[in-house]
XYZ file of C-alpha atoms in Angstrom:
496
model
C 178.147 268.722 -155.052
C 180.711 269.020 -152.290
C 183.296 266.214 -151.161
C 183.337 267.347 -147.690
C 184.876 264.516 -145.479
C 182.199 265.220 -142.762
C 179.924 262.437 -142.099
C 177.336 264.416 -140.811
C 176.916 266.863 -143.716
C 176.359 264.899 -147.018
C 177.747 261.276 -146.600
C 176.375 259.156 -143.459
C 178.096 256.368 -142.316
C 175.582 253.860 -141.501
C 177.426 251.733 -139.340
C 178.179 254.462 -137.387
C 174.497 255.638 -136.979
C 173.216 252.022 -136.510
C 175.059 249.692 -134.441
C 173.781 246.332 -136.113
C 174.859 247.875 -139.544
C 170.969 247.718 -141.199
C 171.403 244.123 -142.037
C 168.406 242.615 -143.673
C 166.595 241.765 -140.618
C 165.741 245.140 -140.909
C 163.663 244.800 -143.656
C 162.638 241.179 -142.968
C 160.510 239.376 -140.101
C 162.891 237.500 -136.917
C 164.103 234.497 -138.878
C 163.109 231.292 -137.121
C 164.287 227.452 -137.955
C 161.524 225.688 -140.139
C 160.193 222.597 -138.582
C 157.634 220.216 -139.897
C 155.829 219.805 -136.111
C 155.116 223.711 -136.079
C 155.227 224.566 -139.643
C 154.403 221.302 -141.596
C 150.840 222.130 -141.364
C 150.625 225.785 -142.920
C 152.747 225.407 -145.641
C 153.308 221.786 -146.853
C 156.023 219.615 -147.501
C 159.857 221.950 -147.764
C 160.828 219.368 -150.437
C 163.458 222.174 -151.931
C 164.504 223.269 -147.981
C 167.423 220.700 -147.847
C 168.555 221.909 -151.513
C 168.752 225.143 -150.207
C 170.411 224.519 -147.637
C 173.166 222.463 -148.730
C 174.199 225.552 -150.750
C 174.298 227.693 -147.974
C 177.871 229.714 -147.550
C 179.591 229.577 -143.853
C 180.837 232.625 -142.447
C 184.691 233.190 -141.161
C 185.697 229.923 -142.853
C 188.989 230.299 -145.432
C 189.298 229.185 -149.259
C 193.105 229.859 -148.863
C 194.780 226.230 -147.949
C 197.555 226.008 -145.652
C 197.766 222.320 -146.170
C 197.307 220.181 -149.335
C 195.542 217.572 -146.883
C 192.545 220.089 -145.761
C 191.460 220.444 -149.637
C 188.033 217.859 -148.388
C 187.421 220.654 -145.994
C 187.596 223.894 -147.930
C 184.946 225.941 -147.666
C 183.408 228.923 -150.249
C 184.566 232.214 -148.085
C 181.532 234.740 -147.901
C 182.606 238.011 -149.598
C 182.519 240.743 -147.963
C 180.743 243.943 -148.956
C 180.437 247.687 -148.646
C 177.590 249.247 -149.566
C 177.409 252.552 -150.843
C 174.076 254.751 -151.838
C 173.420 258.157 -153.407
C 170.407 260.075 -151.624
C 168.912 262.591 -154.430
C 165.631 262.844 -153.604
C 162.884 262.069 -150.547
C 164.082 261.950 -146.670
C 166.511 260.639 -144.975
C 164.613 257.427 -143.692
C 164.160 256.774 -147.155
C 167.606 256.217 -148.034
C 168.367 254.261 -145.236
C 165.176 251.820 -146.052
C 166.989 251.591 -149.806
C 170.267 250.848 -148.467
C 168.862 248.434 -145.436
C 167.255 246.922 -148.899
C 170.130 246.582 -150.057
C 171.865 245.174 -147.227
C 169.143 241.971 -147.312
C 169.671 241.555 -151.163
C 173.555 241.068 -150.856
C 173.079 238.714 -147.754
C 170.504 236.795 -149.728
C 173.423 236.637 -152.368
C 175.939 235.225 -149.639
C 177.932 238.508 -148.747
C 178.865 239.762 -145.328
C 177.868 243.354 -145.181
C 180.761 244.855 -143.286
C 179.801 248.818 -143.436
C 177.528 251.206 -145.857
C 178.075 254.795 -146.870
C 174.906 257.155 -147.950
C 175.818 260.183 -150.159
C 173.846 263.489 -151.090
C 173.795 264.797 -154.071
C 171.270 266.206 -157.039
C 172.568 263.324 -159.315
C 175.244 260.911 -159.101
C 178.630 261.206 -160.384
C 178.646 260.940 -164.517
C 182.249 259.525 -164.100
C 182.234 257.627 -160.178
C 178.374 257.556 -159.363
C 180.064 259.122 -156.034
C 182.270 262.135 -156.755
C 186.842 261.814 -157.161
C 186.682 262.676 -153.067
C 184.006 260.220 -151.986
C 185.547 257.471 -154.212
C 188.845 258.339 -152.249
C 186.834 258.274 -149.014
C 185.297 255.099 -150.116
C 188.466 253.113 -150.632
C 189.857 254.210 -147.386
C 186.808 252.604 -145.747
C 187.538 249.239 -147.926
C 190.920 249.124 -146.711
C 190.203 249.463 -143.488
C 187.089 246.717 -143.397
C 188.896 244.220 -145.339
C 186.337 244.347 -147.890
C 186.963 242.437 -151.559
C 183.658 244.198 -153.163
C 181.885 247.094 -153.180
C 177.626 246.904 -153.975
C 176.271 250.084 -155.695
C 172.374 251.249 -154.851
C 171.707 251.735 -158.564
C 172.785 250.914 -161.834
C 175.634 252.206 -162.999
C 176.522 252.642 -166.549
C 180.021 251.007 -167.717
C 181.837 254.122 -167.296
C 181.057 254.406 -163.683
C 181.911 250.828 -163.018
C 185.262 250.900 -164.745
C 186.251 254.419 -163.506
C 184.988 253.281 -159.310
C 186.818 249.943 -159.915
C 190.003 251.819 -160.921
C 189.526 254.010 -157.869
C 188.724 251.499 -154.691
C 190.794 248.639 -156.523
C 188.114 245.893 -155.347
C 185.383 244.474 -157.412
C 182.647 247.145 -157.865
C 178.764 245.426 -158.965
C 175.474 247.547 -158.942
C 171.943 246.383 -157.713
C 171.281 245.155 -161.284
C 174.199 242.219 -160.724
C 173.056 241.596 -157.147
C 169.618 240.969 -158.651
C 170.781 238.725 -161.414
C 172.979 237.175 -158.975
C 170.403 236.166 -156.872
C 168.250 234.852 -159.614
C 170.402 232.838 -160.737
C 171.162 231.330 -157.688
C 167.067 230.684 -157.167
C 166.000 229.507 -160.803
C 165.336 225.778 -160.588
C 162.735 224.913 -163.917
C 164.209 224.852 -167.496
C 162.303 228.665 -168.109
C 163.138 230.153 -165.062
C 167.325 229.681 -166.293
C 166.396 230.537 -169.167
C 164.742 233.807 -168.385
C 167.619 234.703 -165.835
C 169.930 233.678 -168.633
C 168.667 236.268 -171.110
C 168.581 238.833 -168.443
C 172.528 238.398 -167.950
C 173.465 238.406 -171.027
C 171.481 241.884 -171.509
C 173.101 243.138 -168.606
C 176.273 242.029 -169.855
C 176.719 243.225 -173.516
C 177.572 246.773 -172.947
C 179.675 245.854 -170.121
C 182.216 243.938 -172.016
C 185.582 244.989 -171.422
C 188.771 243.928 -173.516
C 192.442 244.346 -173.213
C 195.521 243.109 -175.195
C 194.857 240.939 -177.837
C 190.926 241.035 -176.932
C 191.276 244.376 -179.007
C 193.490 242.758 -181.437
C 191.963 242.343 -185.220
C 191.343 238.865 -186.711
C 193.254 238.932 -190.323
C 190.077 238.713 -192.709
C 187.605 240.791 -194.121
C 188.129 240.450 -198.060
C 188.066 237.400 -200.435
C 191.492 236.382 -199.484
C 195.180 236.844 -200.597
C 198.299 237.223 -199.092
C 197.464 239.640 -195.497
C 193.682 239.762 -196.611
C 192.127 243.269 -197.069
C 190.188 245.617 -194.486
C 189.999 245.349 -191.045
C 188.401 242.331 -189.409
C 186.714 241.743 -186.327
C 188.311 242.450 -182.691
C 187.949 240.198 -180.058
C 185.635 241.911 -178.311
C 182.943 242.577 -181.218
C 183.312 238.728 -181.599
C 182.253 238.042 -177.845
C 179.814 240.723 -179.070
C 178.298 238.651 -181.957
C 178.562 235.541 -180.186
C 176.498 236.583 -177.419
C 173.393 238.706 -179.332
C 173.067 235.446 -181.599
C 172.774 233.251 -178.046
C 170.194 236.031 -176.989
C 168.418 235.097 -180.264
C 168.484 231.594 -179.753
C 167.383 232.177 -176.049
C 164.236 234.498 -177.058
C 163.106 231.181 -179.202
C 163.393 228.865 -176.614
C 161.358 230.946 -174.289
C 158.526 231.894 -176.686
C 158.267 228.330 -177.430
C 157.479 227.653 -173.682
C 155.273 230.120 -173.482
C 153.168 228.631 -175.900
C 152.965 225.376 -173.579
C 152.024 227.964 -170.545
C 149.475 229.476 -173.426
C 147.909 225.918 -173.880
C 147.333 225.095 -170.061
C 145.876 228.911 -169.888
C 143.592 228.123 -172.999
C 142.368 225.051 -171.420
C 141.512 226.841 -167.622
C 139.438 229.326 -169.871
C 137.300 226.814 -172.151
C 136.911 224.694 -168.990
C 135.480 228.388 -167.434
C 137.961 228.272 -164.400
C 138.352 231.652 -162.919
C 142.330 232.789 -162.518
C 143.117 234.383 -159.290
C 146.920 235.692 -159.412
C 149.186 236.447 -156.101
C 151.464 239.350 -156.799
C 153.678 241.694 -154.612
C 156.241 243.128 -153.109
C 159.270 240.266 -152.568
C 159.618 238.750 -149.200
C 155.859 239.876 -148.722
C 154.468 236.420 -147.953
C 153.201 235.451 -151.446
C 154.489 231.483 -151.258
C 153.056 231.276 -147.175
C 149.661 232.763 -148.132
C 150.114 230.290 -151.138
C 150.446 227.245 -148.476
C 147.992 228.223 -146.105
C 145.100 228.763 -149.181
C 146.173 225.642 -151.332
C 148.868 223.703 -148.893
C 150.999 223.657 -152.036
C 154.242 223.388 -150.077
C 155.859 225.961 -151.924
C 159.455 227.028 -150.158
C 158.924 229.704 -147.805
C 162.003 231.501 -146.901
C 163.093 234.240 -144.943
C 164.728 235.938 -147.681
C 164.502 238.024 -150.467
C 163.667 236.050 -153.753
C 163.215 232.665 -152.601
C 161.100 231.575 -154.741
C 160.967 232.231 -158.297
C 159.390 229.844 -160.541
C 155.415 230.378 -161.213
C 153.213 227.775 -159.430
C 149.582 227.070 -160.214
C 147.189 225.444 -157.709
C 144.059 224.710 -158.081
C 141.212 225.721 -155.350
C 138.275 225.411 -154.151
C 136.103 228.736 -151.994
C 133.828 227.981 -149.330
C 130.434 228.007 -151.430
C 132.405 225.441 -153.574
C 133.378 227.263 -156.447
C 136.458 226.043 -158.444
C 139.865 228.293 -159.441
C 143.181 228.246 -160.016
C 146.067 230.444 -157.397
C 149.354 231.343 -159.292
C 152.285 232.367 -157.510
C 154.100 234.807 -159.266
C 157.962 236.594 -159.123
C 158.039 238.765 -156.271
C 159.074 242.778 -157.378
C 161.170 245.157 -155.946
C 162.222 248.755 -156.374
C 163.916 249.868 -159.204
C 163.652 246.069 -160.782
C 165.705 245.917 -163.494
C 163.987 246.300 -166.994
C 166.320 243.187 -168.201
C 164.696 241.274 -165.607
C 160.806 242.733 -166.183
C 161.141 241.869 -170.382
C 162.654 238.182 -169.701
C 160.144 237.483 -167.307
C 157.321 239.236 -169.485
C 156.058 236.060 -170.354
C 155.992 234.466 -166.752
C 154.466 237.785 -165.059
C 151.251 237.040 -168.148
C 149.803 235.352 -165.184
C 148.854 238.543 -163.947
C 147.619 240.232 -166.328
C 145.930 237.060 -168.090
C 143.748 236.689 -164.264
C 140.291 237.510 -163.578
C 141.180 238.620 -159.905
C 144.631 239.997 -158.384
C 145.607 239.733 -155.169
C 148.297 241.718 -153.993
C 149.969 240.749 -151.175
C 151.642 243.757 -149.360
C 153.956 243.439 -145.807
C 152.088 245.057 -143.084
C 155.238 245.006 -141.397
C 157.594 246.764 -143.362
C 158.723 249.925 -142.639
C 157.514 251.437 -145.716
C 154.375 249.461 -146.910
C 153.253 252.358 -149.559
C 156.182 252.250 -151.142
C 155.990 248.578 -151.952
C 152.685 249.196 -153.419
C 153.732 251.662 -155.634
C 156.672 249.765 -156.588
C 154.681 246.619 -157.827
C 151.907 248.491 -159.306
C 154.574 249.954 -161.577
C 155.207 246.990 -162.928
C 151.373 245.548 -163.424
C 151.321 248.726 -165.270
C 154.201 247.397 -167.401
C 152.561 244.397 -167.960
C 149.259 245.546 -168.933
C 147.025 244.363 -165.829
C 145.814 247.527 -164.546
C 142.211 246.682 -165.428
C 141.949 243.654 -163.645
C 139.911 243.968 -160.273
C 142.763 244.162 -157.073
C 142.314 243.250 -153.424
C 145.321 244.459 -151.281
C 146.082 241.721 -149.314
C 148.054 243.626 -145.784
C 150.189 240.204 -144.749
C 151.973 239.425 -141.018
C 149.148 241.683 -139.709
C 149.996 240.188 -136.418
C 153.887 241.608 -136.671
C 152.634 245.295 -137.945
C 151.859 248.129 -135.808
C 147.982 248.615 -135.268
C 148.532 252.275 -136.455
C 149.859 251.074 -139.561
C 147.325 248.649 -140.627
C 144.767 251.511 -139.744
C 146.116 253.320 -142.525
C 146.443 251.097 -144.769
C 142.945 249.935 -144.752
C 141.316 253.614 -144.769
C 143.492 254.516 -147.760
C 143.134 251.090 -149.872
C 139.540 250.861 -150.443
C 139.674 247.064 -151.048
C 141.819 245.585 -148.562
C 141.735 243.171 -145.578
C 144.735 242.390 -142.958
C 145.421 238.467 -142.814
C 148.571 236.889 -141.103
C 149.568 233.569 -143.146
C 151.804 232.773 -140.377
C 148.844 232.146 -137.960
C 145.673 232.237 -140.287
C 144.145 235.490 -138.726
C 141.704 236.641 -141.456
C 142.279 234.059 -143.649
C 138.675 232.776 -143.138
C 137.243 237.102 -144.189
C 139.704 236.296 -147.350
C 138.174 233.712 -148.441
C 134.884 234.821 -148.504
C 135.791 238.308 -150.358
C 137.244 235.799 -152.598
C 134.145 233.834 -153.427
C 132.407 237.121 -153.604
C 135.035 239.025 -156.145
C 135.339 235.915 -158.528
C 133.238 236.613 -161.526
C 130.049 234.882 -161.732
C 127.916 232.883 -164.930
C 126.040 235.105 -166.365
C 123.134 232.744 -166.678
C 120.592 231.666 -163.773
C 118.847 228.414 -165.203
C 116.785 225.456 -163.844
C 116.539 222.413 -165.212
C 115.724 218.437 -164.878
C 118.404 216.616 -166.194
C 117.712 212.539 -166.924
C 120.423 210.332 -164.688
C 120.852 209.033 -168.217
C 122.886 212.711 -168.908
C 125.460 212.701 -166.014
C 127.810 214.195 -167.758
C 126.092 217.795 -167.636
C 125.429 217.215 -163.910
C 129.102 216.934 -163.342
C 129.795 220.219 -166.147
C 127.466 222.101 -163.986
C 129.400 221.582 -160.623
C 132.819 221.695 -162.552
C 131.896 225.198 -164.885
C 129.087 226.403 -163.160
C 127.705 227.464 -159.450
C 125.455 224.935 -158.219
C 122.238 226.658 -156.005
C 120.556 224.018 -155.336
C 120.640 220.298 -156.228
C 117.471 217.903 -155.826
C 117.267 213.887 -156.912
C 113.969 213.219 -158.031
C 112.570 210.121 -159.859
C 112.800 211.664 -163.100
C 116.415 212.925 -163.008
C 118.588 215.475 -161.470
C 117.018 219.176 -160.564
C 119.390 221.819 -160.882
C 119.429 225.342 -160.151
C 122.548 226.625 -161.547
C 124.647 229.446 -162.378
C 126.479 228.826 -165.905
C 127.964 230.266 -168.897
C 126.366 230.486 -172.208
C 127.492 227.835 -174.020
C 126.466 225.148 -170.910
C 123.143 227.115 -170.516
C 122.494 226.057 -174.278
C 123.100 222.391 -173.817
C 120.984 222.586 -170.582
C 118.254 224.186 -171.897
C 116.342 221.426 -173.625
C 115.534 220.064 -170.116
C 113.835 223.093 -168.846
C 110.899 222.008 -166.899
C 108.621 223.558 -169.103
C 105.744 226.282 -166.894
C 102.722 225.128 -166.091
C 99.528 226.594 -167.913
């Protein structure tokens, strides 16, 4: 591919053909201030809001001290980034919704976005992801912005990170970092740092560089005696070692808290509670249409990969049946595979549910591709055969036209707005109607003496109708097999 300098021809500038520099309101809804008066009600108590908060990074404010007596006052400079993106395939707009992507990612991670360069090409670079010219290019534009990093819209192999760092002399991380980076900043229970743990360390092992006496040989290798025999170990396989046997150790840990996940899911399915799992695109609305079902007061923020951890609520729908809502990981394009195997065992919500609902913003400027991009990964975790209803969220931010489409092309979908609780009411109804069903219809008159299968029917089953009479308890019931059998002794029996 050519390294012509012209903008126009195969790299565009973006701050140059977008005067706000695609920040990542241009991917997200207008950011507004939570407050418990106006918000309190939809989505619960913010208990983590303050947390999150605290940690927040102030813009334009030094870490350099000119005085030893300001040290109380220091504050964490943001860094400040230049994004760069190579166009191979699909439009123009395309590109620019990747990059603008990428733009919300690195000022979820605390960056200043300063500028962003797209590039076309078949391929990227084997040696700079960019091409020798653009690289040049590319560090002129970091000298002149002042930036100290430079954010990559893919992952590059180690190579191409060594070879682009050597070039722009800044810091040079891909998308797969920024992820990481973000989920580690997000993880709050004991699995979720684990997980993102596991996923760095993946990341990180063939991206181990060593210099000087990192590639210096430890004496050892035979039985002993005088300068030992063979060559030992550099530092670098050592770090190596050291950090596949903490990936083993890690693995354990997790598996044995999946089998405490496995337990609570083993006792929703003997107890016959139906599973209904929230999945989707990130920044889609999962956690508000979470709140506004459930009122779990999950943390809604306006920001990519707020929330992380799984949470399970348990619900009720309008004819009164019982089941559990789990929150799951939000997705993303192109999410790395390091990520997608740590959090295998977290994302078994999905694919362990009797109903999915995928949540999908209405908004955005490229809804279809956020399907596609999550139902990629419920392919990867083995839930394509359970039963979907496209949920189209912030249907009262999207264009008409757009939610038009989107309903004639997904077959079961409705357009809700968690924000103000349009269509919530329709949801909940095709909820009650999707959930499966017991498979047995059964009447019977239970004594009063035999409460407890009164209260299994209305806890397992779905109660039709429900009449006190002086013998006992008449119930006409929907149930599974096994309470069917224990019912069945008090069948009225017919009458000749």
């Amino acid at each position: 591919m050519t390294s012509s300098s012209s903008p126009s021809q195969d790299t565009r500038r973006l701050a140059q053909d977008y005067p706000d520099g695609l920040r990542a309101d241009a991917l997200m809804e207008e950011d507004v201030a939570w407050s418990h008066e106006i918000d309190g009600e939809r989505d619960g108590d913010q208990f983590d809001r303050s947390e999150r908060a605290a940690l927040r990074r102030v813009a334009g404010l030094s870490t350099e001290l000119e005085d030893v007596t300001e040290v109380e006052y220091r504050q964490l400079r943001l860094e400040r980034v230049v994004l760069v993106g190579v166009w191979t395939s699909g439009t123009a707009q395309d590109a620019d919704n990747s990059l603008a992507e990428l733009a919300a990612l690195a000022e979820t991670a605390g960056a200043l976005v300063l500028d962003g360069v797209i590039q076309r090409r078949d391929k990227p670079d084997a040696a700079t992801y960019i091409g020798s010219g653009k690289a040049l290019e590319l560090r002129d534009i970091v000298l002149e912005s002042g930036a100290d990093t430079v954010i990559c819209d893919g992952e590059l192999s180690p190579g191409q990170l060594i070879q682009l760092e050597d070039v722009v002399k800044v810091k040079v991380i891909d998308r797969t970092a920024l992820i990481l980076d973000i989920f580690a900043q997000h993880a709050k229970s004991r699995e979720g740092k684990a997980q993102v743990a596991l996923a760095q360390m993946q990341y990180m092992l063939p991206r181990l560089r060593g210099w000087g006496q990192s590639l210096s040989r430890q004496m050892g290798g035979g039985r002993g005696g005088l300068a030992t025999r063979g060559p030992g170990e550099t530092k670098i396989e050592t770090d190596r070692r050291r950090i596949r046997e903490k990936m083993a150790k890690m693995r354990r840990e997790i598996a044995d808290m999946k089998t405490g996940r496995e337990i609570k899911r083993q006792e929703r399915r003997r107890n016959k509670v139906p599973s209904v799992a929230i999945a989707g695109y990130t920044n889609a609305g999962k956690s508000s249409l979470l709140n506004r079902l459930t009122g779990a007061g999950v943390l809604v923020e306006n920001a990519l990969f707020a929330t992380l951890d799984p949470t399970v609520r348990r619900a009720e729908t309008p004819g009164g049946r019982l089941y559990t809502l789990a929150d799951t990981v939000g997705f993303v394009r192109h999410l790395p595979h390091h990520l997608v195997e740590a959090f295998r065992s977290t994302m078994e919500e999905v694919g362990d549910s009797d109903l999915i609902l995928h949540v999908v913003d209405g908004s955005h400027p490229a809804p279809e591709e956020q399907l596609a991009a999550v139902r990629e990964v419920i392919r990867d975790v083995g839930a394509t055969d359970v039963p979907e209803i496209v949920v189209i969220n912030k249907a009262d931010a999207a264009d008409p036209l757009v939610l038009q489409r989107l309903l004639r092309v997904e077959k079961r979908s409705i357009a809700v707005s968690a924000r103000t609780g349009q269509g919530i009411d329709e949801l909940l109804a095709l909820l009650d109607n999707d959930l499966p069903r017991p498979s047995v219809e059964i009447e019977a008159l239970v004594p009063y003496t035999h409460g407890k299968l009164v209260a299994r029917a209305h806890n397992e089953g779905e109660v039709l109708s429900e009449e006190h009479t002086a013998e006992g308890t008449l119930l006409k019931v929907r149930v599974h097999e096994e309470l069917a059998s224990d019912l069945a002794p008090y069948v009225p029996a017919p009458l000749a």
